[in-house]
Amino acid sequence: MTSTFRHISFLILFFFLCKISFATDPHSFSIPENAIVNKLFLDIKVDFSSKIIRGKAKWIIQKTDTATTIHFDTKNLIIEKVTIDESELPWKFSFGRSDEILGHELIIPLQKQTTVVTIYYSTTPESAACQWLDPNQTAGKKLPFMFTQCEAILARTLLPCQDSPGIRFTYEANVQVPENMLALMSAENPQAKNETGKYHFNMSNPIPSYLIALAVGDIEFKPIGERTGVYAEPSVVEKAAWEFADMQKMLDAAEKLYGAYQWGRYDVLVLPPSFPFGGMENPRLTFATPTVLTGDRSLVSLIAHEMAHSWSGNLVTNATWNDFWLNEGFTDYFERRITEALYGKSFVDMEAVLGMQSLQQTIADFDSTPALQCLKLNLSGMDPDEGASDIAYEKGYSFLKMMETNVGRDEWDAFLLKYFSSHAFQTMTTEQFESYLRTELLSKHPGLEKKIHLHQWLYEPGLPDNVVIPVSERFNAVDDAEKKFIEGANPKSLRVAAWTTQEWLRFINEFPTDLSFEKMVALDSVFHFSKSNNSEIEDAWFLQSLIHNYAPAYPYIKTFLINVGRRKFLTPLYEEMMKSEEGKKLAMVIYKEARINYHYVSRETIDSIIEWKQP
Ligand code: BES
Ligand code: ZN
């Protein structure tokens, strides 16, 4: 083969690969067909006094022979200097397209042989991925804390990157933090502080940008199993280790289902309560809310969920945010298979019933936006956050459950095992999944296609009529107790001793709309819901308290909303308060104090619910 011929065939191959690998991502300015990043060397200093991260992102890139530019995503960053290859001299760069949601396109011209692009930059206080906490916002109250949350498109506020889930890279990082603090990333992590405050990180599996993560604080480590452990502030770490004692068993159960865990260790970092989510599946190091530390291990399905993402999401990744259900629906299904293995079917039945209820509510809420009821979304021009609803999670779950029911568990599991292993470290669109399902499964089962209503499930709104409606016997017992209470029984006479969080949620969520003030008082005085230290129970009870104008709970609602920043808890409470003039006043008073404790993603949501205007 002559070298020109080899050259040309390489080019053809490269273009071909590009065509099949990159689904068009409406949420990134990068142009992966021309040039993509391969590896990141990040060198940064975390400065708590200015609440700024400053340093350089050195990207090893790959490009076609004809590409003359590489395009990055940035938002609220200051770009100080760009260099290419080995030169230290400032190189040209410019800003291209710009958009309120997407940020600014950074364009760097390339020479024919360019393989390295280094961007010197700093974050700004507006960099939304980062939350900076003062000492009084931490458990220890002595040292500040910072953490990042990059999913869906906030990585571009932490560093200039090609912020698209379809583009993967490995990374190494050098991070300088104050000497008395520990830094952790979604990478190989230290287990103790060192004297220099300098930490080195390595992530040797290719990951998309939304899985970059960093946390810095007064953090300790405690091992759980051989490959598992927890990180948290010193006063929280014991409690966390007790709560998550089953982590190693979960990992074993997960591997038994869908193949070997590919990431080495699996640790969890428990963050201060302002963390805006329940959990975030940062590879090797799940970030988690402390609100699952209930002291009875009843909310550990959150860990099963984030762990399951090590396959669904981190190994096989949604190609764009329009395919988000491939991350979350698969993960909800996998989560429930793990918790079924550990805690039995009756536990999962309860979770599935709660999930189905909230799915039906979401479908009703999206009555006027049927497009948002579809698994495959079109989020062009919108914040991908808008697609993060129960449709992706619970309709996605229901689709997979329906498949399991029609195909049989053994064959469905074999299909999923092969799906994960044959697409490891790749991305997936809904269309690619559909075609894989057809080749691997439907083609082997004449008649199956007719039963499953595939197109309707993936591309149409609502719930197809072959949905499997979950039922829970344990909830039937709860409903009986509730009926007795409503008919006049003393709450003390109800048989609640064995109830877990899920049963209490069922009980509280099912209050009739006309439940009297006296009955609310009776419940609170027997079960002490207002003073519960189980955040799920508090949240459900506080919502009912607002609905039923149960004012004795209001001071507790205020404390809860000031302390906790988990968006899932905040949203329904603020929404309910906004329904009355009295409630609006209460919402304003609380939010004025609470807002400072919320991460950007929670602020964005609550700002729009209560039409907040910066004073
Ligand atoms: N990946 C999500 C969190 C997320 C979704 C962040 C969309 C940003 C945009 C995480 O795995 C998740 O689903 N968390 C849930 C946990 C629950 C389903 C067990 C949460 O935070 O409530
Ligand atoms: Zn998830």
XYZ file of C-alpha atoms and ligand atoms in Angstrom:
638
model
C 0.000 0.000 0.000
C 1.482 3.391 -0.918
C 1.555 5.946 1.837
C -0.886 8.269 0.024
C -3.330 5.447 -0.404
C -2.965 4.494 3.241
C -3.466 8.108 4.124
C -6.628 8.411 2.070
C -8.115 5.181 3.399
C -7.368 6.295 6.950
C -9.197 9.522 6.261
C -12.181 7.728 4.786
C -12.249 5.439 7.806
C -12.005 8.361 10.176
C -14.871 10.195 8.486
C -16.909 7.024 8.489
C -16.271 6.536 12.183
C -17.194 10.115 12.874
C -20.447 9.776 10.999
C -21.539 6.792 13.030
C -20.156 7.878 16.386
C -21.457 11.354 16.937
C -25.137 12.028 17.204
C -25.816 15.735 16.792
C -25.839 17.257 20.249
C -27.970 20.411 20.464
C -26.322 21.311 23.792
C -22.704 21.619 22.736
C -20.752 23.966 20.473
C -18.100 21.312 19.841
C -17.795 19.936 16.326
C -16.581 16.388 16.969
C -16.530 15.501 13.268
C -13.568 17.861 12.905
C -11.653 17.646 16.151
C -12.185 15.933 19.472
C -10.428 15.810 22.805
C -8.846 12.564 23.944
C -7.095 13.236 27.200
C -7.080 16.028 29.756
C -4.220 17.145 31.991
C -5.784 19.519 34.467
C -3.627 21.666 36.706
C -5.603 23.851 39.097
C -5.542 25.703 42.362
C -8.676 25.927 44.508
C -8.807 29.301 46.224
C -11.396 29.553 49.001
C -10.825 33.222 49.724
C -11.821 34.351 46.241
C -14.054 31.305 45.572
C -12.259 30.768 42.317
C -10.465 27.887 40.614
C -7.541 28.912 38.479
C -5.150 26.947 36.314
C -4.795 25.271 32.969
C -6.556 22.572 31.022
C -4.176 20.838 28.637
C -6.108 18.811 26.088
C -4.629 16.123 23.844
C -6.743 16.251 20.733
C -7.442 14.252 17.595
C -8.482 15.884 14.371
C -9.095 15.214 10.722
C -6.425 16.334 8.294
C -8.572 19.134 7.053
C -9.749 20.546 10.393
C -8.524 24.088 10.965
C -10.204 24.775 14.307
C -11.283 23.031 17.485
C -14.406 24.182 19.338
C -14.966 24.114 23.099
C -17.839 24.940 25.391
C -17.342 27.579 28.083
C -19.684 29.467 30.381
C -18.811 32.070 32.992
C -15.091 31.351 32.648
C -12.234 33.763 32.082
C -9.943 32.543 29.333
C -6.516 34.013 30.015
C -4.286 32.457 27.403
C -4.160 29.603 24.908
C -1.058 27.777 23.702
C -0.670 24.928 21.233
C 1.662 21.953 21.196
C 4.921 22.554 23.072
C 5.066 26.322 22.617
C 4.615 28.633 25.618
C 3.771 31.597 23.375
C 0.219 32.872 23.429
C -1.785 31.491 20.521
C -4.888 32.886 18.868
C -8.383 32.164 20.077
C -11.804 33.702 19.615
C -15.354 33.393 20.829
C -17.996 32.273 18.359
C -21.632 31.473 19.008
C -23.125 32.448 22.299
C -26.327 31.472 24.047
C -27.914 32.121 27.411
C -28.225 28.438 28.235
C -25.222 27.039 26.376
C -22.654 29.732 27.150
C -19.881 30.738 24.750
C -18.167 28.825 21.990
C -14.392 29.006 22.282
C -12.685 28.577 18.918
C -9.005 27.729 18.714
C -7.301 27.622 15.317
C -5.142 24.552 14.672
C -2.026 23.900 12.695
C -1.826 20.826 10.533
C 0.192 18.854 13.080
C -1.404 20.197 16.281
C -2.075 17.553 18.931
C -2.075 19.638 22.114
C -4.168 22.640 23.107
C -3.612 24.265 26.505
C -6.124 26.719 27.907
C -5.171 28.928 30.883
C -8.350 29.990 32.625
C -10.156 30.728 35.812
C -13.685 30.178 37.023
C -15.803 33.080 38.274
C -18.214 33.307 41.184
C -20.937 32.711 38.566
C -19.485 29.336 37.580
C -22.598 27.308 38.265
C -21.030 23.868 38.723
C -19.224 24.975 41.879
C -20.813 25.503 45.234
C -18.673 27.184 47.875
C -19.772 26.694 51.464
C -18.729 28.775 54.421
C -17.744 26.878 57.583
C -21.189 27.433 59.117
C -22.776 25.599 56.182
C -20.833 22.420 57.001
C -21.282 19.819 59.728
C -17.943 20.657 61.365
C -18.431 24.454 61.212
C -14.655 24.963 61.154
C -13.501 24.796 57.563
C -15.112 25.801 54.288
C -16.134 23.225 51.708
C -16.566 23.192 47.943
C -18.050 20.691 45.530
C -19.017 20.542 41.880
C -22.093 19.200 40.111
C -21.546 18.996 36.345
C -24.476 17.005 34.956
C -26.045 17.956 32.621
C -24.177 20.891 31.018
C -22.325 22.594 33.849
C -18.859 21.110 33.253
C -18.316 24.044 30.884
C -18.531 26.378 33.899
C -15.745 24.457 35.665
C -13.316 24.191 32.765
C -13.274 24.739 28.998
C -14.273 21.369 27.544
C -16.248 19.667 24.805
C -19.277 19.376 27.007
C -21.202 16.686 25.197
C -22.008 13.234 26.633
C -20.946 11.696 23.300
C -17.288 12.753 23.683
C -15.114 10.740 26.075
C -11.626 11.362 27.417
C -9.336 10.108 30.151
C -7.877 12.577 32.620
C -5.130 13.344 35.079
C -5.284 16.260 37.463
C -3.020 18.119 39.848
C -5.059 19.994 42.390
C -3.693 22.403 44.985
C -5.945 23.035 47.989
C -5.373 24.556 51.451
C -3.040 22.371 53.490
C -5.594 21.200 56.042
C -8.082 19.983 53.456
C -8.636 16.871 51.360
C -9.428 16.975 47.642
C -11.370 14.221 45.889
C -12.315 13.692 42.258
C -14.137 11.228 40.034
C -10.845 9.353 39.779
C -8.368 7.348 41.843
C -8.556 9.079 45.212
C -6.375 9.599 48.255
C -7.719 8.161 51.522
C -6.146 10.747 53.820
C -4.949 14.336 53.830
C -1.316 15.090 53.141
C 0.776 17.986 54.414
C 1.199 19.782 51.132
C -2.435 20.112 50.045
C -1.302 18.906 46.613
C -3.197 15.962 45.196
C -2.780 13.993 42.008
C -5.667 12.218 40.310
C -5.946 9.732 37.498
C -9.040 8.529 35.649
C -7.857 5.911 33.203
C -11.261 5.015 31.750
C -12.622 7.396 29.142
C -15.528 9.450 30.540
C -17.771 12.221 29.227
C -17.338 15.728 30.659
C -20.470 15.619 32.817
C -18.757 13.027 35.000
C -15.865 15.273 36.024
C -16.210 16.077 39.709
C -14.243 17.720 42.473
C -14.857 18.175 46.193
C -12.631 19.836 48.770
C -13.169 19.981 52.500
C -12.474 18.580 55.908
C -13.072 15.019 54.752
C -12.238 11.610 56.221
C -12.406 8.106 54.802
C -13.780 4.896 56.284
C -13.612 1.574 54.438
C -16.696 -0.662 54.149
C -15.788 -3.631 51.943
C -12.703 -4.551 49.983
C -13.486 -2.232 47.092
C -15.922 0.107 48.841
C -15.862 2.898 51.398
C -17.281 6.257 52.434
C -15.889 9.763 52.647
C -17.552 12.449 54.751
C -16.860 15.183 57.236
C -15.375 13.687 60.429
C -18.599 14.006 62.436
C -20.627 12.273 59.710
C -18.344 9.499 58.505
C -19.283 6.861 61.126
C -22.983 7.368 60.600
C -22.500 7.148 56.830
C -20.462 3.959 57.083
C -23.189 2.373 59.215
C -25.965 3.460 56.861
C -24.155 2.214 53.760
C -22.851 -1.021 55.262
C -24.454 -3.019 52.412
C -22.466 -1.292 49.675
C -20.132 -4.184 49.057
C -23.061 -6.628 48.861
C -24.761 -4.312 46.392
C -21.682 -4.262 44.201
C -21.498 -8.058 44.257
C -25.196 -8.299 43.349
C -24.779 -5.793 40.513
C -21.836 -7.677 39.028
C -23.764 -10.916 39.159
C -26.506 -9.326 37.086
C -24.762 -7.351 34.369
C -21.049 -8.104 34.434
C -17.813 -7.011 36.072
C -17.548 -3.543 37.629
C -15.119 -1.669 35.390
C -14.002 1.209 37.587
C -11.793 -0.284 40.297
C -13.067 1.088 43.613
C -16.595 2.260 44.389
C -16.701 4.892 47.126
C -19.355 7.369 48.225
C -18.784 10.936 49.356
C -21.486 12.264 51.682
C -21.739 16.015 51.137
C -23.180 18.819 53.246
C -27.001 19.124 53.000
C -26.967 21.794 50.311
C -26.078 19.169 47.687
C -28.887 19.686 45.150
C -29.493 16.022 44.316
C -29.994 12.755 46.112
C -26.932 11.401 44.431
C -24.651 11.889 41.453
C -22.904 8.980 39.802
C -19.429 10.491 39.508
C -17.271 7.508 38.497
C -15.427 5.784 41.367
C -16.925 8.350 43.753
C -20.673 8.809 44.004
C -21.638 12.157 45.523
C -24.564 11.795 47.938
C -26.873 13.906 50.040
C -26.682 13.439 53.818
C -30.505 13.377 53.841
C -30.431 9.612 53.252
C -28.711 9.039 56.599
C -31.893 8.086 58.419
C -30.342 5.677 60.904
C -32.400 2.726 59.647
C -30.832 2.065 56.219
C -34.237 2.537 54.598
C -33.053 4.938 51.894
C -30.008 3.069 50.642
C -31.648 2.344 47.297
C -30.071 5.682 46.398
C -26.680 3.989 46.611
C -27.938 1.082 44.494
C -29.101 3.682 41.965
C -25.828 5.586 41.713
C -23.855 2.348 41.680
C -26.038 1.010 38.847
C -25.003 4.053 36.799
C -21.523 2.513 36.694
C -23.082 0.405 33.929
C -26.094 2.388 32.677
C -24.745 5.874 32.084
C -21.066 5.691 32.842
C -20.325 2.614 30.712
C -23.077 3.004 28.115
C -23.857 6.691 27.947
C -26.799 8.608 26.506
C -25.440 10.121 23.294
C -27.267 13.389 23.889
C -29.593 14.675 26.609
C -32.492 13.778 24.291
C -31.695 10.156 25.154
C -31.511 10.785 28.916
C -33.926 7.912 29.630
C -31.207 5.500 28.487
C -29.232 6.672 31.530
C -31.972 7.028 34.107
C -34.646 4.528 33.056
C -32.087 1.728 32.778
C -30.629 2.809 36.113
C -33.980 2.771 37.905
C -34.563 -0.733 36.555
C -31.074 -1.913 37.534
C -31.383 -0.227 40.953
C -34.563 -2.220 41.650
C -32.920 -5.459 40.556
C -30.078 -4.808 43.021
C -32.406 -3.899 45.893
C -34.593 -6.901 45.094
C -31.516 -9.148 45.439
C -30.693 -7.585 48.810
C -34.028 -6.675 50.363
C -36.579 -8.822 48.546
C -39.503 -8.313 46.233
C -41.814 -6.711 48.777
C -39.356 -3.814 49.191
C -39.116 -3.219 45.455
C -42.893 -3.460 45.048
C -43.228 -0.488 47.390
C -40.636 1.553 45.507
C -42.231 0.674 42.170
C -45.692 1.708 43.379
C -44.356 5.046 44.658
C -42.583 5.475 41.319
C -45.704 4.715 39.302
C -47.746 7.184 41.318
C -45.311 9.947 40.708
C -45.089 8.992 37.016
C -48.850 9.299 36.661
C -48.703 12.689 38.357
C -45.948 13.828 35.988
C -47.919 12.722 32.945
C -50.879 14.733 34.233
C -48.653 17.761 34.901
C -47.291 17.518 31.339
C -50.771 17.490 29.853
C -50.095 20.558 27.751
C -46.566 19.485 26.749
C -47.024 15.955 25.336
C -43.532 16.057 23.771
C -42.087 15.986 27.299
C -44.015 12.775 27.976
C -41.933 10.871 25.397
C -38.863 8.815 26.235
C -37.030 10.231 23.211
C -36.943 13.980 23.755
C -36.224 16.988 21.621
C -34.636 19.503 23.963
C -33.161 21.816 21.323
C -33.287 25.376 22.604
C -34.130 24.214 26.134
C -32.075 23.551 29.211
C -31.552 19.767 29.348
C -32.710 19.999 32.940
C -36.238 20.162 31.543
C -35.894 16.586 30.408
C -34.908 15.361 33.867
C -38.390 14.250 34.884
C -40.108 11.080 35.969
C -40.652 10.292 32.319
C -36.973 9.382 31.885
C -36.837 7.585 35.232
C -40.187 5.917 35.759
C -41.546 5.604 32.230
C -38.086 4.321 31.273
C -38.265 1.839 34.137
C -41.802 0.795 33.174
C -40.693 0.118 29.599
C -37.879 -2.163 30.758
C -40.171 -3.874 33.267
C -42.696 -4.482 30.493
C -39.923 -6.021 28.370
C -38.846 -8.241 31.261
C -42.434 -9.405 31.715
C -42.883 -10.259 28.038
C -39.488 -11.797 27.366
C -38.925 -13.563 30.684
C -36.290 -12.585 33.194
C -33.538 -14.979 32.112
C -33.535 -13.940 28.510
C -33.991 -10.264 29.360
C -30.999 -10.407 31.699
C -28.899 -12.116 29.036
C -29.872 -9.342 26.616
C -28.928 -6.603 29.093
C -25.618 -8.257 29.991
C -24.694 -8.347 26.317
C -25.962 -4.791 25.775
C -23.657 -3.432 28.487
C -20.613 -5.473 27.535
C -20.846 -4.891 23.799
C -21.288 -1.123 24.176
C -18.922 -0.479 27.060
C -17.394 3.010 26.948
C -19.615 3.919 24.018
C -22.619 6.133 23.576
C -26.124 5.182 22.649
C -29.058 6.919 21.018
C -32.647 5.758 21.392
C -32.614 4.796 17.710
C -29.442 2.716 18.123
C -30.964 0.992 21.135
C -34.116 0.263 19.161
C -32.148 -1.261 16.348
C -30.009 -3.325 18.755
C -33.166 -4.595 20.444
C -34.598 -5.598 17.085
C -31.511 -7.517 15.999
C -30.734 -9.154 19.306
C -34.192 -9.941 20.588
C -37.200 -9.192 18.434
C -35.813 -11.019 15.396
C -35.581 -14.179 17.497
C -39.146 -14.013 18.807
C -41.826 -13.853 16.157
C -44.894 -12.310 17.719
C -43.034 -10.320 20.378
C -43.023 -7.115 18.370
C -46.821 -7.122 18.292
C -47.029 -7.388 22.057
C -44.624 -4.667 23.093
C -45.755 -1.530 21.202
C -42.128 -0.499 20.814
C -42.647 2.658 18.783
C -45.355 3.897 21.109
C -43.160 3.392 24.175
C -40.110 5.130 22.749
C -41.535 7.966 20.706
C -45.084 8.719 21.819
C -46.567 10.474 24.861
C -48.550 8.793 27.640
C -48.372 5.227 28.893
C -49.115 2.333 26.502
C -51.753 -0.088 27.737
C -49.326 -2.994 28.165
C -47.690 -1.175 31.089
C -47.219 -3.452 34.089
C -48.916 -1.737 37.039
C -47.006 -2.582 40.221
C -48.853 -3.658 43.366
C -47.613 -3.796 46.935
C -49.119 -5.972 49.637
C -47.307 -4.030 52.315
C -49.034 -0.897 51.054
C -52.403 -2.651 51.262
C -51.765 -3.046 54.982
C -50.874 0.659 55.202
C -54.057 1.601 53.381
C -56.082 -0.481 55.837
C -54.499 1.326 58.766
C -55.173 4.658 57.143
C -58.812 3.754 56.606
C -59.189 2.822 60.273
C -57.643 6.090 61.360
C -59.878 8.135 59.117
C -62.893 6.285 60.431
C -61.956 7.366 63.929
C -59.346 4.967 65.329
C -56.748 6.453 67.665
C -53.373 6.699 65.872
C -51.844 4.855 68.831
C -53.864 1.770 67.960
C -52.400 1.475 64.445
C -49.911 -1.352 63.881
C -46.983 0.674 62.577
C -44.071 -0.799 64.506
C -42.522 -2.519 61.490
C -43.074 0.295 59.010
C -40.122 1.606 57.047
C -39.815 4.980 55.311
C -41.670 3.688 52.250
C -44.725 2.671 54.298
C -44.792 6.016 56.076
C -44.592 7.790 52.725
C -47.563 5.828 51.480
C -49.480 6.655 54.643
C -48.759 10.385 54.452
C -49.150 10.745 50.686
C -52.616 9.224 50.820
C -54.170 11.686 53.295
C -57.622 12.658 52.029
C -57.922 16.313 51.010
C -60.464 16.969 53.747
C -58.379 15.588 56.622
C -59.255 17.740 59.622
C -56.933 19.937 61.643
C -57.654 17.772 64.714
C -56.570 14.660 62.876
C -53.331 16.376 61.764
C -52.728 17.326 65.410
C -53.445 13.768 66.542
C -51.005 12.303 64.032
C -48.275 14.768 64.841
C -48.584 14.233 68.572
C -48.339 10.442 68.255
C -45.849 10.077 65.379
C -43.930 13.384 65.758
C -43.743 13.898 61.997
C -42.832 17.585 62.303
C -39.792 16.646 64.366
C -38.879 13.563 62.337
C -35.257 13.367 61.347
C -36.074 11.381 58.255
C -36.003 13.890 55.405
C -38.342 11.900 53.142
C -40.963 11.726 55.876
C -40.470 15.387 56.744
C -40.865 16.411 53.125
C -44.083 14.414 52.637
C -45.514 15.598 55.967
C -44.629 19.227 55.342
C -46.357 19.112 51.969
C -49.521 17.792 53.658
C -49.131 20.422 56.380
C -49.166 23.158 53.755
C -52.097 21.586 51.907
C -54.070 21.296 55.159
C -52.991 24.667 56.620
C -51.430 22.907 59.581
C -49.591 25.942 60.949
C -47.841 24.222 63.882
C -45.529 22.636 61.293
C -44.508 25.936 59.661
C -41.511 26.684 61.887
C -40.204 23.188 61.140
C -40.792 23.729 57.444
C -38.699 26.862 57.659
C -35.818 25.090 59.389
C -35.988 22.229 56.894
C -35.936 24.526 53.869
C -33.053 26.541 55.254
C -30.946 23.481 56.010
C -31.637 21.214 53.064
C -30.842 22.084 49.440
C -31.998 18.901 47.738
C -34.148 20.116 44.880
C -36.544 17.181 44.917
C -37.599 18.201 48.440
C -37.721 21.929 47.830
C -39.783 22.017 44.653
C -43.119 20.612 45.908
C -43.003 22.681 49.104
C -42.373 26.003 47.377
C -44.915 25.134 44.660
C -47.552 24.437 47.280
C -46.811 27.656 49.158
C -47.250 29.641 45.948
C -50.872 28.513 45.698
C -52.160 30.976 48.322
C -51.446 34.584 49.292
C -50.501 33.547 52.842
C -48.263 30.814 51.488
C -46.546 33.214 49.100
C -45.584 35.415 52.006
C -44.206 32.439 53.899
C -42.262 31.314 50.822
C -40.628 34.740 50.459
C -39.648 34.936 54.114
C -38.119 31.471 54.024
C -36.421 31.810 50.643
C -34.752 35.075 51.607
C -32.883 33.173 54.289
C -32.552 29.839 52.556
C -31.421 30.822 49.062
C -27.816 31.374 50.055
C -27.620 27.720 51.082
C -28.812 26.364 47.736
C -26.678 25.264 44.807
C -27.209 26.977 41.447
C -29.441 24.179 40.101
C -31.814 24.423 43.046
C -31.761 28.226 42.912
C -32.651 28.219 39.222
C -35.678 26.028 39.882
C -36.939 27.822 42.977
C -36.234 31.296 41.532
C -38.635 30.493 38.716
C -41.276 28.880 40.968
C -41.524 31.895 43.226
C -40.651 34.469 40.558
C -37.716 35.627 42.627
C -36.220 38.982 41.842
C -32.759 39.743 43.153
C -33.210 42.498 45.768
N -27.695 11.490 37.462
C -28.720 11.765 38.390
C -28.704 13.185 38.913
C -28.890 14.224 37.844
C -29.843 14.092 36.854
C -28.120 15.359 37.876
C -29.983 15.078 35.892
C -28.274 16.345 36.902
C -29.200 16.202 35.908
C -28.667 10.811 39.592
O -28.246 9.534 39.263
C -30.058 10.647 40.107
O -30.878 10.157 39.375
N -30.302 11.051 41.330
C -31.587 10.879 41.980
C -31.507 9.644 42.824
C -32.722 8.837 42.918
C -33.397 8.517 41.622
C -32.413 7.546 43.668
C -31.833 12.104 42.847
O -30.936 12.923 42.974
O -32.925 12.255 43.350
Zn -29.714 8.522 38.152
